[in-house]
Amino acid sequence: MELKNLFSPKRIGNVLIKNRIIRSATYMGSTEKYGFVGDKLIKIYDDLARGGTGLIISGYTAVDPSGTASPYQACLFDDSFIPGQKKLVKCVHEYSDVKIGIQIAHTGRLGNHPKYHPLAPSPVFYKRTELTPREMTTDEVKDYIKKFVDTGRRAYECGYDMIQLHAAHGYYLSNFISPRTNMRKDEFGGDIEGRAKCLIDIYRGLRDELGTNFPIIIKLQIQDFVPNGLSLEEGVTTAKILSNAGFDAIEPSGGGEETLLLTKDAYPSQFVKKPDDENYFLPIVKKIKSSMKNTALILMGGIRNPKTVDKILEDGFADFISLSRPLIYEPNLPSRWESGDLSPAKCISCNGCYMTMLNGPVYCVTKKRLEKRKKR
Ligand SMILES: Cc1cc2nc3c(=O)[nH]c(=O)nc-3n(C[C@H](O)[C@H](O)[C@H](O)COP(=O)(O)O)c2cc1C
C-alpha cells in the first residue's frame, strides 16, 4: 500500500512542512545543569532531524525560573540561554528541509521547585506535591504574559521556525482554561472567554513582537478527565475561540498527572495495547475540525500505524499527526515508513520512558532491555 498523504507537504501559517509528521513536545532531561543546551540534547535533535520528522517541537522550555520542573529542563527566560539554543536550532537546520518549533511553558499549579512556592490562577490543592499554589494577583498574571512574550522573542532570535504554547496537562496555561483550577473574579477568570484571555493576550503580545509571518501554535487541553474538570464541550469551545483569535495550529490534548492520581487513566500518554487503542484523541479532533478557521489541526496520542493515519489525513479529520513515545524508541521512524517499511511503530507504550524522566536522561526502557538481551 502506498501512503498518499503522510509524506505530502503542507503549511502551518507560512511555514512549509515537508511531510505531515511532527514530533510532539517531549522533555528529554538532557540539558546541562540548570537548563543550558549542550551536546547531549543536540545529539537527540540531530537524530530526530536525520530520521525524517518534518517538524520537531522541543520539550517544554521554561519562561521563568519559578516554572522549571527539573534542573535538566531547557530554559529561555534570559539571554544567557540564547547561544546554546541557537546551536540546537542550527543543528536541525543543517537538514535543510526540517523545521523546529519551541514549546514554552511554566509549571503553574504543578510546580515543585525547592526555591519557589507554586503559582496559579487559583489556590487549588495538588495531591502529588501536597501544596496549595499561591493565587496570583492581576498584575502578576500580566507580568507572566510578558514573560511568555519575552521568551518567544528570544526563541525567534535563536532561529526557531515557530512557537508552541504549552496549555495542557495541568501546567500553568491549562490552569487558566479549566473551571476547576480557575475561580478568578478578575478579567482572567469567569466564563470560557475570560478563562481563555491569558492565552489570547500572550498570542497578541507575540504577534505584536514577531509579525504575521511567524507561526504561533498551541498544545491545548480539551478535556481534564477528572471530576469537575474541563469538559469536552468547554474544551471544544476554547479551541474555537483560539482559532478565531488567529492561532496557526492547535494540537489537542487532555488529562495530565492529576488524571492518573484521581482516576486510573494515563492521559495524555495512554497505553496502546491493540489497534483499537490507537489514535485516542481522534474523537476530540473530529469534534473540533469543522470550527477551525485557518488553523491547522494536529492529531496526537497513540499514533502507531502509518496506514491508519494516512487514511485519517485523507478523510480530512486532521492536517498533521504528532508522535512522542514512538520517536524515543525510533527517531528514524518517519524515514522507515517513507522507505516503504510500513510496520507499526515499535513503541509498546510501557511508559517506562516516563519513569526515566524522574532522574533523566529520558530513554526507551524496552529498547534498552532488548539491546542488552541481544548482547548476551
Ligand atoms: C518522556 C515524555 C516527556 C514528555 N514531555 C512533554 C512535554 O515537554 N510537553 C508536552 O506537551 N508533552 C510532553 N509529553 C507528552 C507527549 O508529547 C504526548 O502528548 C503523549 O506522550 C502522547 O503521545 P504518544 O502516544 O505519541 O506518546 C511527554 C511524554 C513523554 C513520554
Short mmCIF file of C-alpha atoms and ligand atoms in Angstrom, two decimals:
data_model
loop_
_atom_site.label_atom_id
_atom_site.label_comp_id
_atom_site.label_asym_id
_atom_site.label_seq_id
_atom_site.Cartn_x
_atom_site.Cartn_y
_atom_site.Cartn_z
CA MET A 1 0.00 0.00 0.00
CA GLU A 2 1.28 3.43 -0.91
CA LEU A 3 0.93 6.32 1.51
CA LYS A 4 -0.63 9.23 -0.36
CA ASN A 5 -0.85 11.80 2.42
CA LEU A 6 1.67 11.24 5.20
CA PHE A 7 4.59 12.36 3.06
CA SER A 8 2.94 15.25 1.25
CA PRO A 9 3.99 18.78 2.27
CA LYS A 10 1.65 21.24 3.98
CA ARG A 11 1.91 24.64 5.60
CA ILE A 12 1.46 25.81 9.16
CA GLY A 13 0.94 29.54 8.72
CA ASN A 14 3.56 30.49 6.13
CA VAL A 15 5.98 27.72 7.03
CA LEU A 16 6.08 24.72 4.73
CA ILE A 17 6.48 21.37 6.49
CA LYS A 18 7.90 18.66 4.22
CA ASN A 19 5.57 15.95 5.50
CA ARG A 20 2.72 15.58 7.98
CA ILE A 21 4.81 14.13 10.77
CA ILE A 22 5.50 16.24 13.86
CA ARG A 23 7.49 15.32 16.93
CA SER A 24 5.17 16.20 19.81
CA ALA A 25 6.92 18.15 22.57
CA THR A 26 8.97 15.75 24.71
CA TYR A 27 11.06 16.59 27.75
CA MET A 28 14.31 14.61 27.46
CA GLY A 29 16.01 15.52 30.77
CA SER A 30 19.21 16.10 28.82
CA THR A 31 20.30 19.72 29.15
CA GLU A 32 23.39 20.67 31.10
CA LYS A 33 22.52 21.57 34.69
CA TYR A 34 20.10 24.49 35.09
CA GLY A 35 18.63 24.48 31.62
CA PHE A 36 21.53 25.14 29.25
CA VAL A 37 21.57 23.31 25.94
CA GLY A 38 24.68 21.16 25.48
CA ASP A 39 25.91 18.40 23.18
CA LYS A 40 23.78 15.67 24.79
CA LEU A 41 20.49 17.41 23.89
CA ILE A 42 21.77 18.49 20.47
CA LYS A 43 22.57 14.85 19.61
CA ILE A 44 18.92 13.91 20.33
CA TYR A 45 17.66 16.60 17.94
CA ASP A 46 20.25 15.66 15.34
CA ASP A 47 18.91 12.08 15.38
CA LEU A 48 15.31 13.31 15.06
CA ALA A 49 16.14 15.65 12.17
CA ARG A 50 18.08 12.91 10.35
CA GLY A 51 15.21 10.49 11.00
CA GLY A 52 12.78 12.28 8.71
CA THR A 53 10.42 14.19 11.05
CA GLY A 54 9.03 17.24 9.23
CA LEU A 55 8.60 19.49 12.26
CA ILE A 56 10.24 18.91 15.64
CA ILE A 57 8.66 20.57 18.68
CA SER A 58 11.14 20.93 21.54
CA GLY A 59 10.47 19.73 25.07
CA TYR A 60 8.81 22.27 27.34
CA THR A 61 11.07 25.25 27.86
CA ALA A 62 10.75 27.42 30.95
CA VAL A 63 9.72 31.09 30.72
CA ASP A 64 10.74 31.81 34.32
CA PRO A 65 12.95 30.11 36.95
CA SER A 66 9.88 29.55 39.15
CA GLY A 67 8.30 27.49 36.35
CA THR A 68 11.02 24.89 35.84
CA ALA A 69 10.25 21.26 36.60
CA SER A 70 13.82 19.95 36.78
CA PRO A 71 17.42 21.23 36.59
CA TYR A 72 17.73 19.34 33.29
CA GLN A 73 14.84 21.09 31.54
CA ALA A 74 15.68 23.64 28.84
CA CYS A 75 15.16 27.30 29.78
CA LEU A 76 14.98 30.53 27.82
CA PHE A 77 13.97 33.07 30.45
CA ASP A 78 17.05 35.21 29.91
CA ASP A 79 19.62 35.92 27.22
CA SER A 80 22.28 33.64 28.73
CA PHE A 81 20.40 30.65 27.26
CA ILE A 82 20.44 32.03 23.69
CA PRO A 83 23.86 30.71 22.49
CA GLY A 84 23.02 27.07 23.36
CA GLN A 85 19.52 27.30 21.91
CA LYS A 86 20.95 28.83 18.71
CA LYS A 87 23.32 25.88 18.35
CA LEU A 88 20.42 23.43 18.67
CA VAL A 89 18.36 25.22 16.01
CA LYS A 90 21.39 25.44 13.72
CA CYS A 91 21.96 21.69 14.06
CA VAL A 92 18.38 20.92 12.98
CA HIS A 93 18.53 23.43 10.13
CA GLU A 94 21.62 21.70 8.72
CA TYR A 95 18.97 19.28 7.46
CA SER A 96 17.65 21.94 5.11
CA ASP A 97 14.05 20.73 4.93
CA VAL A 98 13.45 20.11 8.66
CA LYS A 99 11.68 22.70 10.80
CA ILE A 100 11.84 23.20 14.54
CA GLY A 101 9.42 24.85 16.96
CA ILE A 102 9.92 25.60 20.64
CA GLN A 103 7.35 24.74 23.29
CA ILE A 104 7.26 27.39 26.03
CA ALA A 105 5.79 26.67 29.43
CA HIS A 106 5.54 27.25 33.15
CA THR A 107 4.73 24.53 35.69
CA GLY A 108 2.00 26.61 37.40
CA ARG A 109 -0.03 24.59 39.87
CA LEU A 110 2.20 21.51 39.39
CA GLY A 111 5.31 23.42 40.50
CA ASN A 112 7.58 21.64 42.96
CA HIS A 113 10.69 23.83 42.87
CA PRO A 114 12.73 23.82 46.09
CA LYS A 115 13.09 27.62 45.98
CA TYR A 116 9.70 28.79 44.69
CA HIS A 117 6.23 28.14 46.04
CA PRO A 118 3.92 27.24 43.09
CA LEU A 119 1.86 30.00 41.46
CA ALA A 120 -1.52 29.52 39.79
CA PRO A 121 -4.70 31.37 38.85
CA SER A 122 -6.46 29.99 41.95
CA PRO A 123 -5.31 28.19 45.11
CA VAL A 124 -6.34 24.59 44.40
CA PHE A 125 -4.51 21.87 46.36
CA TYR A 126 -2.39 19.45 44.32
CA LYS A 127 -2.15 15.92 45.65
CA ARG A 128 1.29 14.95 44.25
CA THR A 129 3.17 17.92 45.79
CA GLU A 130 0.80 18.26 48.75
CA LEU A 131 0.95 22.01 48.14
CA THR A 132 -1.69 24.63 47.54
CA PRO A 133 -0.41 27.15 44.99
CA ARG A 134 -0.50 30.85 45.75
CA GLU A 135 -3.17 32.76 43.84
CA MET A 136 -1.60 35.33 41.52
CA THR A 137 -2.63 38.98 41.56
CA THR A 138 -3.94 40.52 38.33
CA ASP A 139 -0.65 42.41 37.90
CA GLU A 140 1.31 39.17 38.32
CA VAL A 141 -0.76 37.48 35.61
CA LYS A 142 0.12 40.40 33.32
CA ASP A 143 3.82 40.11 34.27
CA TYR A 144 3.76 36.42 33.34
CA ILE A 145 2.09 37.18 30.00
CA LYS A 146 5.11 39.39 29.33
CA LYS A 147 7.48 36.57 30.37
CA PHE A 148 5.90 34.26 27.76
CA VAL A 149 6.19 37.00 25.12
CA ASP A 150 9.81 37.80 26.03
CA THR A 151 10.71 34.10 25.85
CA GLY A 152 9.00 33.89 22.44
CA ARG A 153 11.04 36.86 21.20
CA ARG A 154 14.24 35.16 22.34
CA ALA A 155 13.17 31.95 20.56
CA TYR A 156 12.67 33.98 17.38
CA GLU A 157 16.19 35.41 17.78
CA CYS A 158 17.51 31.86 18.12
CA GLY A 159 16.08 30.97 14.71
CA TYR A 160 13.14 28.76 15.71
CA ASP A 161 10.53 28.36 12.95
CA MET A 162 7.53 28.67 15.27
CA ILE A 163 6.42 28.84 18.89
CA GLN A 164 4.08 26.46 20.67
CA LEU A 165 2.36 27.49 23.91
CA HIS A 166 2.02 24.57 26.33
CA ALA A 167 -1.58 24.89 27.53
CA ALA A 168 -2.19 21.27 28.52
CA HIS A 169 -1.59 18.55 31.13
CA GLY A 170 -2.21 20.69 34.21
CA TYR A 171 0.62 23.17 33.65
CA TYR A 172 0.25 26.95 34.07
CA LEU A 173 -1.70 27.91 30.94
CA SER A 174 -4.09 24.98 31.22
CA ASN A 175 -4.78 26.06 34.83
CA PHE A 176 -6.44 29.16 33.35
CA ILE A 177 -8.68 27.26 30.93
CA SER A 178 -10.09 24.80 33.45
CA PRO A 179 -13.01 25.86 35.69
CA ARG A 180 -11.63 23.51 38.35
CA THR A 181 -8.37 25.45 38.70
CA ASN A 182 -9.53 28.95 37.73
CA MET A 183 -12.07 30.59 40.06
CA ARG A 184 -10.78 34.10 39.46
CA LYS A 185 -13.11 37.06 39.65
CA ASP A 186 -10.95 39.39 37.52
CA GLU A 187 -10.67 39.64 33.71
CA PHE A 188 -8.65 36.36 33.59
CA GLY A 189 -11.43 34.20 35.03
CA GLY A 190 -15.17 33.70 34.80
CA ASP A 191 -16.71 32.30 31.61
CA ILE A 192 -14.82 30.42 28.89
CA GLU A 193 -13.83 33.67 27.14
CA GLY A 194 -12.41 35.05 30.40
CA ARG A 195 -10.50 31.85 31.11
CA ALA A 196 -9.00 31.95 27.57
CA LYS A 197 -7.95 35.62 27.87
CA CYS A 198 -4.47 34.91 29.26
CA LEU A 199 -3.71 32.71 26.21
CA ILE A 200 -5.07 35.29 23.78
CA ASP A 201 -3.11 38.11 25.42
CA ILE A 202 0.10 36.07 25.03
CA TYR A 203 -0.82 35.36 21.40
CA ARG A 204 -1.39 39.07 20.70
CA GLY A 205 1.79 40.06 22.51
CA LEU A 206 3.79 37.60 20.40
CA ARG A 207 2.12 38.79 17.18
CA ASP A 208 2.95 42.42 18.01
CA GLU A 209 6.60 41.49 18.59
CA LEU A 210 7.09 38.96 15.80
CA GLY A 211 4.72 39.99 12.98
CA THR A 212 2.21 37.98 10.99
CA ASN A 213 4.62 35.61 9.22
CA PHE A 214 5.77 33.71 12.30
CA PRO A 215 3.51 30.77 13.26
CA ILE A 216 2.18 30.68 16.82
CA ILE A 217 0.64 27.34 17.71
CA ILE A 218 -0.75 25.75 20.87
CA LYS A 219 -0.94 22.37 22.58
CA LEU A 220 -4.36 22.71 24.11
CA GLN A 221 -6.15 20.96 26.93
CA ILE A 222 -9.57 19.94 25.60
CA GLN A 223 -10.68 17.76 28.50
CA ASP A 224 -9.29 17.26 32.02
CA PHE A 225 -10.70 13.74 32.55
CA VAL A 226 -11.11 14.47 36.29
CA PRO A 227 -14.31 15.17 38.24
CA ASN A 228 -15.43 18.83 37.84
CA GLY A 229 -12.61 19.44 35.39
CA LEU A 230 -12.71 20.99 31.92
CA SER A 231 -15.46 19.25 29.96
CA LEU A 232 -15.19 18.22 26.32
CA GLU A 233 -17.83 20.81 25.32
CA GLU A 234 -15.91 23.63 27.04
CA GLY A 235 -12.63 22.43 25.53
CA VAL A 236 -14.12 22.40 22.04
CA THR A 237 -15.42 25.96 22.57
CA THR A 238 -11.98 27.09 23.79
CA ALA A 239 -10.39 25.65 20.63
CA LYS A 240 -12.87 27.61 18.52
CA ILE A 241 -12.12 30.84 20.40
CA LEU A 242 -8.37 30.34 19.91
CA SER A 243 -8.77 29.53 16.22
CA ASN A 244 -10.79 32.72 15.77
CA ALA A 245 -8.06 34.63 17.62
CA GLY A 246 -5.58 33.50 14.95
CA PHE A 247 -3.52 30.60 16.30
CA ASP A 248 -1.89 28.87 13.30
CA ALA A 249 -2.25 25.33 14.63
CA ILE A 250 -3.86 23.50 17.53
CA GLU A 251 -2.64 20.17 18.92
CA PRO A 252 -5.49 18.91 21.13
CA SER A 253 -4.56 17.03 24.27
CA GLY A 254 -6.12 16.14 27.60
CA GLY A 255 -5.58 14.86 31.10
CA GLY A 256 -2.31 15.05 32.96
CA GLU A 257 -0.61 13.65 36.02
CA GLU A 258 -3.69 14.51 38.07
CA THR A 259 -5.83 12.21 35.89
CA LEU A 260 -3.58 9.35 36.88
CA LEU A 261 -3.73 10.36 40.56
CA LEU A 262 -7.51 10.69 40.69
CA THR A 263 -8.57 8.05 38.13
CA LYS A 264 -6.70 5.16 36.56
CA ASP A 265 -6.40 6.77 33.11
CA ALA A 266 -2.90 7.59 31.93
CA TYR A 267 -3.80 10.63 29.77
CA PRO A 268 -2.11 12.19 27.88
CA SER A 269 0.18 9.15 27.37
CA GLN A 270 -2.39 6.38 27.32
CA PHE A 271 -1.46 2.74 26.96
CA VAL A 272 -1.78 1.39 23.44
CA LYS A 273 -2.01 -2.36 23.55
CA LYS A 274 -4.12 -3.11 20.47
CA PRO A 275 -5.12 -1.29 17.27
CA ASP A 276 -8.40 -0.14 18.86
CA ASP A 277 -6.40 1.83 21.45
CA GLU A 278 -4.57 3.84 18.78
CA ASN A 279 -5.29 7.48 17.86
CA TYR A 280 -7.15 8.01 21.13
CA PHE A 281 -7.68 11.75 20.66
CA LEU A 282 -9.35 11.21 17.26
CA PRO A 283 -12.90 11.63 18.67
CA ILE A 284 -11.83 15.02 20.09
CA VAL A 285 -10.15 16.10 16.86
CA LYS A 286 -13.28 15.16 14.90
CA LYS A 287 -15.36 17.44 17.10
CA ILE A 288 -13.03 20.38 16.55
CA LYS A 289 -12.19 20.19 12.86
CA SER A 290 -15.24 21.94 11.44
CA SER A 291 -14.76 25.02 13.64
CA MET A 292 -11.12 25.61 12.67
CA LYS A 293 -10.79 28.76 10.55
CA ASN A 294 -7.26 28.99 9.15
CA THR A 295 -5.89 26.80 11.91
CA ALA A 296 -4.13 23.51 11.15
CA LEU A 297 -5.22 20.62 13.33
CA ILE A 298 -2.64 18.18 14.71
CA LEU A 299 -3.76 14.71 15.79
CA MET A 300 -1.67 13.47 18.72
CA GLY A 301 -1.92 10.48 21.04
CA GLY A 302 -1.28 6.80 20.38
CA ILE A 303 -0.32 7.09 16.74
CA ARG A 304 1.39 3.87 15.80
CA ASN A 305 0.20 2.73 12.36
CA PRO A 306 1.10 4.71 9.23
CA LYS A 307 -1.69 3.21 7.12
CA THR A 308 -4.41 4.18 9.61
CA VAL A 309 -3.19 7.74 9.97
CA ASP A 310 -2.73 8.16 6.23
CA LYS A 311 -6.46 7.39 5.91
CA ILE A 312 -7.30 9.84 8.74
CA LEU A 313 -5.40 12.56 6.84
CA GLU A 314 -7.12 11.57 3.60
CA ASP A 315 -10.54 11.81 5.27
CA GLY A 316 -9.64 15.36 6.34
CA PHE A 317 -10.04 14.80 10.09
CA ALA A 318 -6.58 16.25 10.77
CA ASP A 319 -3.85 18.12 8.88
CA PHE A 320 -0.84 16.68 10.70
CA ILE A 321 -0.07 13.89 13.16
CA SER A 322 2.35 14.10 16.06
CA LEU A 323 4.31 11.47 17.97
CA SER A 324 6.26 11.39 21.21
CA ARG A 325 6.99 7.93 22.66
CA PRO A 326 7.46 6.18 19.28
CA LEU A 327 10.24 8.65 18.41
CA ILE A 328 12.04 7.97 21.70
CA TYR A 329 12.33 4.33 20.58
CA GLU A 330 12.82 5.04 16.87
CA PRO A 331 14.00 8.57 15.99
CA ASN A 332 14.21 7.35 12.39
CA LEU A 333 10.59 6.15 12.27
CA PRO A 334 9.42 8.65 9.58
CA SER A 335 12.30 7.61 7.28
CA ARG A 336 11.50 3.96 7.91
CA TRP A 337 7.88 4.49 6.88
CA GLU A 338 8.88 6.61 3.90
CA SER A 339 11.24 3.91 2.67
CA GLY A 340 8.28 1.50 2.46
CA ASP A 341 8.57 -0.43 5.74
CA LEU A 342 5.02 0.25 6.93
CA SER A 343 5.08 -1.92 10.02
CA PRO A 344 3.72 -0.04 13.06
CA ALA A 345 5.93 1.87 15.48
CA LYS A 346 7.93 -0.44 17.76
CA CYS A 347 6.86 1.53 20.88
CA ILE A 348 4.74 -0.70 23.14
CA SER A 349 3.71 2.29 25.34
CA CYS A 350 5.00 0.62 28.50
CA ASN A 351 5.53 4.20 29.75
CA GLY A 352 8.96 3.22 31.05
CA CYS A 353 10.24 6.44 29.44
CA TYR A 354 8.09 8.32 31.96
CA MET A 355 9.95 6.68 34.82
CA THR A 356 13.30 7.72 33.34
CA MET A 357 12.05 11.35 33.46
CA LEU A 358 12.41 11.41 37.23
CA ASN A 359 16.22 11.41 37.14
CA GLY A 360 16.82 11.95 33.41
CA PRO A 361 18.01 11.50 30.74
CA VAL A 362 14.89 10.07 29.10
CA TYR A 363 15.34 6.85 27.13
CA CYS A 364 13.30 3.91 25.86
CA VAL A 365 13.42 1.23 28.55
CA THR A 366 12.09 -1.50 26.26
CA LYS A 367 14.64 -0.81 23.56
CA LYS A 368 17.49 -0.84 26.08
CA ARG A 369 16.27 -4.13 27.53
CA LEU A 370 16.12 -5.76 24.08
CA GLU A 371 19.57 -4.47 23.16
CA LYS A 372 21.02 -5.87 26.39
CA ARG A 373 19.40 -9.25 25.73
CA LYS A 374 20.85 -9.33 22.20
CA LYS A 375 24.36 -8.70 23.54
CA ARG A 376 24.18 -11.64 25.93
C1 LIG B 1 9.07 11.24 28.34
C2 LIG B 1 7.93 12.14 27.94
C3 LIG B 1 8.08 13.53 28.03
C4 LIG B 1 7.04 14.39 27.63
N1 LIG B 1 7.24 15.74 27.66
C5 LIG B 1 6.27 16.58 27.21
C6 LIG B 1 6.49 17.99 27.13
O1 LIG B 1 7.57 18.50 27.42
N2 LIG B 1 5.46 18.76 26.69
C7 LIG B 1 4.25 18.23 26.30
O2 LIG B 1 3.36 18.96 25.89
N3 LIG B 1 4.02 16.89 26.35
C8 LIG B 1 5.01 16.07 26.77
N4 LIG B 1 4.79 14.71 26.75
C9 LIG B 1 3.53 14.17 26.21
C10 LIG B 1 3.71 13.80 24.73
O3 LIG B 1 4.06 14.94 23.94
C11 LIG B 1 2.42 13.23 24.10
O4 LIG B 1 1.43 14.21 24.22
C12 LIG B 1 1.96 11.91 24.73
O5 LIG B 1 3.05 11.07 25.10
C13 LIG B 1 1.04 11.10 23.79
O6 LIG B 1 1.63 10.88 22.54
P1 LIG B 1 2.36 9.49 22.11
O7 LIG B 1 1.33 8.40 22.15
O8 LIG B 1 2.85 9.76 20.70
O9 LIG B 1 3.47 9.26 23.07
C14 LIG B 1 5.82 13.85 27.16
C15 LIG B 1 5.67 12.45 27.08
C16 LIG B 1 6.71 11.60 27.45
C17 LIG B 1 6.53 10.11 27.30
#
